[in-house]
XYZ file of N, CA, C and O in Angstrom:
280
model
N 14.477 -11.096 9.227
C 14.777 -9.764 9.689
C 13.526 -8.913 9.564
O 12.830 -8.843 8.551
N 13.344 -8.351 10.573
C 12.380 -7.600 10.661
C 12.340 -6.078 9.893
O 13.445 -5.557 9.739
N 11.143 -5.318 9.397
C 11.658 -3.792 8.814
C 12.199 -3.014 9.874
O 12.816 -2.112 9.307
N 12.343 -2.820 11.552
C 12.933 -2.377 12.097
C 12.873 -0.615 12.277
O 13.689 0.171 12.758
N 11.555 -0.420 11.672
C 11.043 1.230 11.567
C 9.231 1.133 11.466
O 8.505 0.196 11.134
N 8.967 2.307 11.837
C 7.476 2.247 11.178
C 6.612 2.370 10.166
O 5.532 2.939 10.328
N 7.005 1.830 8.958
C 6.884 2.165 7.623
C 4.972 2.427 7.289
O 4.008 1.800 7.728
N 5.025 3.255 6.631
C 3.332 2.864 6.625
C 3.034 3.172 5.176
O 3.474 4.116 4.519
N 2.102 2.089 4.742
C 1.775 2.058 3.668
C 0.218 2.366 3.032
O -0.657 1.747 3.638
N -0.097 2.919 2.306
C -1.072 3.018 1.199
C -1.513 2.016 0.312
O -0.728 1.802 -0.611
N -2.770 1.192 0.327
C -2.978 0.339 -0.521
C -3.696 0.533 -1.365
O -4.752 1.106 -1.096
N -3.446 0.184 -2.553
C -4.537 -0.206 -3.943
C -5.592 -1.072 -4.065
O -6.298 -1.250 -5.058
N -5.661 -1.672 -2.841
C -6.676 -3.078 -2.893
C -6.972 -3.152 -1.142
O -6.660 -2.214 -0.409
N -7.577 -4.338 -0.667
C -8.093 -4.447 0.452
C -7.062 -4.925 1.921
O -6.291 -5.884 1.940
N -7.188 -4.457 2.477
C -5.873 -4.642 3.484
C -5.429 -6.537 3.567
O -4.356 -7.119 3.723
N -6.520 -6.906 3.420
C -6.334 -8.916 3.775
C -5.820 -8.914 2.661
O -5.405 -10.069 2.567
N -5.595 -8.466 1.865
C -4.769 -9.155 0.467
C -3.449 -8.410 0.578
O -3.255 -7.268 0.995
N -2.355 -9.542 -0.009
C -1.272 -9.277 0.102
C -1.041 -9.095 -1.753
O -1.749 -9.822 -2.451
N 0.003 -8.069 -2.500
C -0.098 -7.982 -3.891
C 1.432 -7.306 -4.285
O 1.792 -6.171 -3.974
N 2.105 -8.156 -4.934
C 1.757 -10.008 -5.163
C 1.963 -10.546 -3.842
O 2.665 -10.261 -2.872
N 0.829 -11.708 -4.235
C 1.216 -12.915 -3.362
C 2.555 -13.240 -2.559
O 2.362 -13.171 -1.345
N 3.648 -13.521 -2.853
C 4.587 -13.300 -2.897
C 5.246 -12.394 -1.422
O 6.144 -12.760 -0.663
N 4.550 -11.320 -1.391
C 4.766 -10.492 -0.912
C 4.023 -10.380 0.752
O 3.938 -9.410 1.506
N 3.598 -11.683 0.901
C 2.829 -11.650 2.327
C 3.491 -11.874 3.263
O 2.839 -12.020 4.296
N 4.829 -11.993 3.377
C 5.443 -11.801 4.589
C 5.988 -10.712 4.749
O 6.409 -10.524 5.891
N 6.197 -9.623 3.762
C 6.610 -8.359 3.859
C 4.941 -7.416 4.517
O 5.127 -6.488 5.303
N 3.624 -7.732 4.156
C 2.653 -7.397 4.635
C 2.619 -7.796 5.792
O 2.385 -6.754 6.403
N 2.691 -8.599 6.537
C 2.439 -9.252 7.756
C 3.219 -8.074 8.865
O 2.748 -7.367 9.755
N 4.722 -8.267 8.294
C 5.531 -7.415 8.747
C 5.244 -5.879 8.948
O 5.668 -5.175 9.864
N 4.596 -5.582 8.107
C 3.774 -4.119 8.227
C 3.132 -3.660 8.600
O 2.900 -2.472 8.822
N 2.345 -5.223 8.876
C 0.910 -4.992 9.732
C 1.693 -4.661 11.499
O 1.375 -4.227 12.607
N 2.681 -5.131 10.876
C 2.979 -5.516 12.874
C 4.052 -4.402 13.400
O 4.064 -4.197 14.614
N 4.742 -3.841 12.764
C 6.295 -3.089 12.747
C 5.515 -1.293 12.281
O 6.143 -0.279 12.583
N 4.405 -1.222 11.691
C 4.276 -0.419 10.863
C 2.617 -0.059 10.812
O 1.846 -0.545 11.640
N 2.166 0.855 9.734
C 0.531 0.481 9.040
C 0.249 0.483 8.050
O 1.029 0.597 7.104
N -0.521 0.403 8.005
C -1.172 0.100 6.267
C -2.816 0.807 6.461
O -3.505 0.534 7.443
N -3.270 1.721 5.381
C -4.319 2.215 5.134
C -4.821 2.253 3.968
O -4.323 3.134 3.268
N -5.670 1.598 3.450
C -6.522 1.798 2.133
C -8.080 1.670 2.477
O -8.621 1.000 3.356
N -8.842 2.837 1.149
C -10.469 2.642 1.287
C -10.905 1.602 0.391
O -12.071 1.579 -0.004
N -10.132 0.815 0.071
C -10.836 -0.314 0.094
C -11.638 -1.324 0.540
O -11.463 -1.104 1.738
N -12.450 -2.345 0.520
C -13.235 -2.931 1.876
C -12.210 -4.312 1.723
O -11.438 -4.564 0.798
N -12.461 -5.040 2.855
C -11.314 -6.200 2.715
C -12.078 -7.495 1.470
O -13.287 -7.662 1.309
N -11.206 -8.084 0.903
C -11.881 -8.679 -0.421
C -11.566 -7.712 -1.638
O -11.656 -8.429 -2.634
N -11.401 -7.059 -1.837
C -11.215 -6.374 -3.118
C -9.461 -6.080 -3.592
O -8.551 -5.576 -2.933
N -9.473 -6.525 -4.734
C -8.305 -7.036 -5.379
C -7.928 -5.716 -5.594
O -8.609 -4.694 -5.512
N -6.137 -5.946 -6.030
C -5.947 -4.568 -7.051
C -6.614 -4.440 -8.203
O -7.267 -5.411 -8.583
N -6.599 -3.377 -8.902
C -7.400 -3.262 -10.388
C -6.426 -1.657 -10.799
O -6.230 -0.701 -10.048
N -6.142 -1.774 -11.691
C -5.579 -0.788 -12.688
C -6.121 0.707 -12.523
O -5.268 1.574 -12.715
N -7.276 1.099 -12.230
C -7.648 2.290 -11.474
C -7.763 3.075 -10.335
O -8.132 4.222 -10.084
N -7.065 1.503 -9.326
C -6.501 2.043 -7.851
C -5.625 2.602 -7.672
O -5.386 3.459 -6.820
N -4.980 2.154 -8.519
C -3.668 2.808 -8.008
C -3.432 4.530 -8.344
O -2.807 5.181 -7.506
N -3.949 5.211 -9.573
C -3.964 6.684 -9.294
C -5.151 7.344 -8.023
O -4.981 8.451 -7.511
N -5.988 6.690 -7.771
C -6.509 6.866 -6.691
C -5.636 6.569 -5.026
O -5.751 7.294 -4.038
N -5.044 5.685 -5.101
C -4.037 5.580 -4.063
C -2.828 6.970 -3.926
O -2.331 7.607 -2.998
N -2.747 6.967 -5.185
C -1.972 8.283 -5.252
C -2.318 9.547 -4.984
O -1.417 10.364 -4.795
N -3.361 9.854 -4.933
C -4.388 10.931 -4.437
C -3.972 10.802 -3.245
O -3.401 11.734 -2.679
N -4.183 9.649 -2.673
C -4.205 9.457 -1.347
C -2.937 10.366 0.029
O -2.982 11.101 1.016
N -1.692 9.429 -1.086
C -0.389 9.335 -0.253
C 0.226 11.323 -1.370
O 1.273 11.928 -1.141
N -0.496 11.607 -2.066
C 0.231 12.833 -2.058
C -0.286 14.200 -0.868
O 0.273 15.186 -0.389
N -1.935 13.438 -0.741
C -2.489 14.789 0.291
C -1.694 14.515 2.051
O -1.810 15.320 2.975
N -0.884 13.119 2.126
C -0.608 12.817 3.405
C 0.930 13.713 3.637
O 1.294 14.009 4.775
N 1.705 14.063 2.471
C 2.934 14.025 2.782
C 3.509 15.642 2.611
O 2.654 16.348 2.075
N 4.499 16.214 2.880
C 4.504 17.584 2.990
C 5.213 18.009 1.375
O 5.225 19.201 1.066
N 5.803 16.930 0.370
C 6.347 17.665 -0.757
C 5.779 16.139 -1.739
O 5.764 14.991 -1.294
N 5.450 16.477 -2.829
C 5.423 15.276 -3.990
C 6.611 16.094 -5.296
O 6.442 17.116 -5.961
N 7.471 15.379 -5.265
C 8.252 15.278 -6.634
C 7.815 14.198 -8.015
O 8.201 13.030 -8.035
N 7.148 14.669 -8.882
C 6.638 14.108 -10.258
C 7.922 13.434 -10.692
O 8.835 14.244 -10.849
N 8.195 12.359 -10.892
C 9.450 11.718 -11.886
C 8.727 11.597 -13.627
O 9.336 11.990 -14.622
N 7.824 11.191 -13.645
C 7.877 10.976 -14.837
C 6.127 11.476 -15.140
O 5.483 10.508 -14.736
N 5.171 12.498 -15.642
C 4.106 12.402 -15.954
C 3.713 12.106 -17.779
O 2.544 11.996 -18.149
């Protein structure tokens, strides 16, 4: 089953990597149904300091951020 919308995603790591592994047919699907944008270069893994930088990212894109837990 396909995602069936245009979901678009924010990455922590380089668009050719899928994270987890696991998870590369849900990427594929995104690539194709959807997008995906990160400044990452392709080759570069997740790492533990992307991800609040990703968050930078996807809060300046969207019109409200609700904090759950700081």
């Amino acid at each position: 089953q396909r995602l069936g919308f245009g979901a678009v995603a924010v990455l922590g790591r380089g668009l050719d990597r899928a994270y987890p592994r696991r998870h590369s047919r849900l990427m594929a699907e995104l690539l194709h149904d959807g997008a995906a944008w990160s400044e990452y270069a392709p080759g570069v893994g997740p790492a533990r300091h992307h991800f609040p930088e990703r968050n930078r990212l996807i809060a300046g894109m969207v019109r409200a951020v609700v904090v759950v837990e700081a």
